[in-house]
Amino acid sequence: MRIARVVGNVVSTIKDVGFHGQKLMIIDYLDEDGKMTGNQAIAFDVADAGVGDTVVAVIDGGAANILLGKHCIGDVTICGVIDHLTFDGEIREYH
C-alpha cells in the first residue's frame, strides 16, 4: 500500500467489460514529507475519493479483483480516504 493524492479523474466511454461501472481516478504518490512525487497512476476507486483527497492505494492487481468483486485488468485501487495519520510522532491532518 502507498499514500497518494487524487489529482484528477478519467472518463472513458469505451472500455473493457471489467471496467464497466467503475470509477477511475488519477493519483500522485506522496513521499515521506507528504509531498507529491510526480509519479502518477490511474486507480480504481472503491472509497468514493475526490480530487484533492489523500488516499491509501493498494498496488496489487489481485487486490483490485477482490475489492471490486469481479475479474478486471487493474493494478492500483484506492481503498481508503485518509483523515489524518501520525508519522514520526507528528499528526498530519488531511481534511
PDB file of C-alpha atoms in Angstrom:
ATOM      1  CA  MET A   1       0.000   0.000   0.000  1.00  0.00           C
ATOM      2  CA  ARG A   2       1.056   3.560  -0.653  1.00  0.00           C
ATOM      3  CA  ILE A   3      -0.212   7.018   0.247  1.00  0.00           C
ATOM      4  CA  ALA A   4      -1.234   9.248  -2.639  1.00  0.00           C
ATOM      5  CA  ARG A   5      -3.256  12.342  -3.511  1.00  0.00           C
ATOM      6  CA  VAL A   6      -6.066  12.290  -6.053  1.00  0.00           C
ATOM      7  CA  VAL A   7      -5.212  14.805  -8.783  1.00  0.00           C
ATOM      8  CA  GLY A   8      -7.832  14.039 -11.440  1.00  0.00           C
ATOM      9  CA  ASN A   9     -10.357  11.630 -12.866  1.00  0.00           C
ATOM     10  CA  VAL A  10     -10.628   9.558 -16.014  1.00  0.00           C
ATOM     11  CA  VAL A  11     -13.723   9.393 -18.222  1.00  0.00           C
ATOM     12  CA  SER A  12     -13.831   6.517 -20.711  1.00  0.00           C
ATOM     13  CA  THR A  13     -16.991   5.636 -22.596  1.00  0.00           C
ATOM     14  CA  ILE A  14     -15.451   2.672 -24.430  1.00  0.00           C
ATOM     15  CA  LYS A  15     -13.633   0.244 -22.136  1.00  0.00           C
ATOM     16  CA  ASP A  16     -13.048  -3.370 -21.135  1.00  0.00           C
ATOM     17  CA  VAL A  17     -16.128  -5.057 -19.671  1.00  0.00           C
ATOM     18  CA  GLY A  18     -14.272  -5.376 -16.334  1.00  0.00           C
ATOM     19  CA  PHE A  19     -14.184  -1.577 -16.078  1.00  0.00           C
ATOM     20  CA  HIS A  20     -17.938  -1.013 -16.542  1.00  0.00           C
ATOM     21  CA  GLY A  21     -19.447   0.814 -13.584  1.00  0.00           C
ATOM     22  CA  GLN A  22     -16.043   1.554 -12.040  1.00  0.00           C
ATOM     23  CA  LYS A  23     -14.740   4.998 -11.124  1.00  0.00           C
ATOM     24  CA  LEU A  24     -11.174   5.736 -12.294  1.00  0.00           C
ATOM     25  CA  MET A  25      -9.021   8.434 -10.679  1.00  0.00           C
ATOM     26  CA  ILE A  26      -5.531   9.785 -11.318  1.00  0.00           C
ATOM     27  CA  ILE A  27      -3.322   9.669  -8.227  1.00  0.00           C
ATOM     28  CA  ASP A  28       0.110  11.107  -7.446  1.00  0.00           C
ATOM     29  CA  TYR A  29       2.148   9.209  -4.853  1.00  0.00           C
ATOM     30  CA  LEU A  30       3.378  11.117  -1.791  1.00  0.00           C
ATOM     31  CA  ASP A  31       6.883  10.973  -0.309  1.00  0.00           C
ATOM     32  CA  GLU A  32       7.689  10.704   3.412  1.00  0.00           C
ATOM     33  CA  ASP A  33       7.309  14.502   3.750  1.00  0.00           C
ATOM     34  CA  GLY A  34       3.797  14.396   2.295  1.00  0.00           C
ATOM     35  CA  LYS A  35       4.847  15.999  -0.990  1.00  0.00           C
ATOM     36  CA  MET A  36       3.718  14.705  -4.372  1.00  0.00           C
ATOM     37  CA  THR A  37       6.444  12.831  -6.231  1.00  0.00           C
ATOM     38  CA  GLY A  38       5.237  13.378  -9.794  1.00  0.00           C
ATOM     39  CA  ASN A  39       4.873   9.598 -10.080  1.00  0.00           C
ATOM     40  CA  GLN A  40       1.267   9.224 -11.191  1.00  0.00           C
ATOM     41  CA  ALA A  41      -1.044   6.281 -11.832  1.00  0.00           C
ATOM     42  CA  ILE A  42      -4.644   5.577 -12.775  1.00  0.00           C
ATOM     43  CA  ALA A  43      -6.511   3.788  -9.995  1.00  0.00           C
ATOM     44  CA  PHE A  44      -9.892   2.157  -9.481  1.00  0.00           C
ATOM     45  CA  ASP A  45     -11.733   3.966  -6.674  1.00  0.00           C
ATOM     46  CA  VAL A  46     -13.782   1.885  -4.236  1.00  0.00           C
ATOM     47  CA  ALA A  47     -13.622   4.516  -1.453  1.00  0.00           C
ATOM     48  CA  ASP A  48     -15.527   7.327  -3.224  1.00  0.00           C
ATOM     49  CA  ALA A  49     -12.489   9.626  -3.185  1.00  0.00           C
ATOM     50  CA  GLY A  50     -12.480  13.034  -4.820  1.00  0.00           C
ATOM     51  CA  VAL A  51      -9.874  15.303  -6.355  1.00  0.00           C
ATOM     52  CA  GLY A  52      -7.655  16.682  -3.567  1.00  0.00           C
ATOM     53  CA  ASP A  53      -8.238  13.747  -1.195  1.00  0.00           C
ATOM     54  CA  THR A  54      -5.278  11.935   0.344  1.00  0.00           C
ATOM     55  CA  VAL A  55      -5.821   8.205  -0.068  1.00  0.00           C
ATOM     56  CA  VAL A  56      -4.480   4.725   0.600  1.00  0.00           C
ATOM     57  CA  ALA A  57      -3.728   2.981  -2.687  1.00  0.00           C
ATOM     58  CA  VAL A  58      -3.289  -0.781  -2.944  1.00  0.00           C
ATOM     59  CA  ILE A  59      -0.746  -1.644  -5.613  1.00  0.00           C
ATOM     60  CA  ASP A  60      -1.705  -5.217  -6.447  1.00  0.00           C
ATOM     61  CA  GLY A  61      -3.879  -6.493  -9.271  1.00  0.00           C
ATOM     62  CA  GLY A  62      -5.210  -9.336  -7.133  1.00  0.00           C
ATOM     63  CA  ALA A  63      -6.441  -6.828  -4.563  1.00  0.00           C
ATOM     64  CA  ALA A  64      -8.290  -4.939  -7.307  1.00  0.00           C
ATOM     65  CA  ASN A  65     -10.193  -8.110  -8.183  1.00  0.00           C
ATOM     66  CA  ILE A  66     -11.069  -8.739  -4.527  1.00  0.00           C
ATOM     67  CA  LEU A  67     -12.091  -5.130  -3.767  1.00  0.00           C
ATOM     68  CA  LEU A  68     -14.149  -4.782  -6.936  1.00  0.00           C
ATOM     69  CA  GLY A  69     -15.725  -8.223  -6.547  1.00  0.00           C
ATOM     70  CA  LYS A  70     -15.084  -9.238 -10.143  1.00  0.00           C
ATOM     71  CA  HIS A  71     -12.295 -10.047 -12.555  1.00  0.00           C
ATOM     72  CA  CYS A  72     -10.747  -6.947 -14.081  1.00  0.00           C
ATOM     73  CA  ILE A  73      -7.468  -5.736 -15.511  1.00  0.00           C
ATOM     74  CA  GLY A  74      -6.023  -3.320 -12.979  1.00  0.00           C
ATOM     75  CA  ASP A  75      -3.085  -2.931 -10.650  1.00  0.00           C
ATOM     76  CA  VAL A  76      -3.914   0.106  -8.443  1.00  0.00           C
ATOM     77  CA  THR A  77      -7.034   0.551  -6.302  1.00  0.00           C
ATOM     78  CA  ILE A  78      -7.947   3.367  -3.902  1.00  0.00           C
ATOM     79  CA  CYS A  79      -9.237   1.569  -0.815  1.00  0.00           C
ATOM     80  CA  GLY A  80      -9.472   4.406   1.721  1.00  0.00           C
ATOM     81  CA  VAL A  81      -9.574   8.188   2.177  1.00  0.00           C
ATOM     82  CA  ILE A  82      -7.187   9.405   4.896  1.00  0.00           C
ATOM     83  CA  ASP A  83      -8.459  11.881   7.513  1.00  0.00           C
ATOM     84  CA  HIS A  84      -5.176  12.030   9.416  1.00  0.00           C
ATOM     85  CA  LEU A  85      -2.103   9.945  10.164  1.00  0.00           C
ATOM     86  CA  THR A  86       0.810  10.022  12.598  1.00  0.00           C
ATOM     87  CA  PHE A  87       4.321   9.915  11.139  1.00  0.00           C
ATOM     88  CA  ASP A  88       7.462  10.321  13.288  1.00  0.00           C
ATOM     89  CA  GLY A  89       5.264  11.473  16.180  1.00  0.00           C
ATOM     90  CA  GLU A  90       3.698  14.226  14.074  1.00  0.00           C
ATOM     91  CA  ILE A  91      -0.045  14.165  13.339  1.00  0.00           C
ATOM     92  CA  ARG A  92      -0.862  15.144   9.765  1.00  0.00           C
ATOM     93  CA  GLU A  93      -4.411  16.233   9.024  1.00  0.00           C
ATOM     94  CA  TYR A  94      -5.951  15.677   5.576  1.00  0.00           C
ATOM     95  CA  HIS A  95      -9.407  17.310   5.621  1.00  0.00           C
TER      96      HIS A  95
END
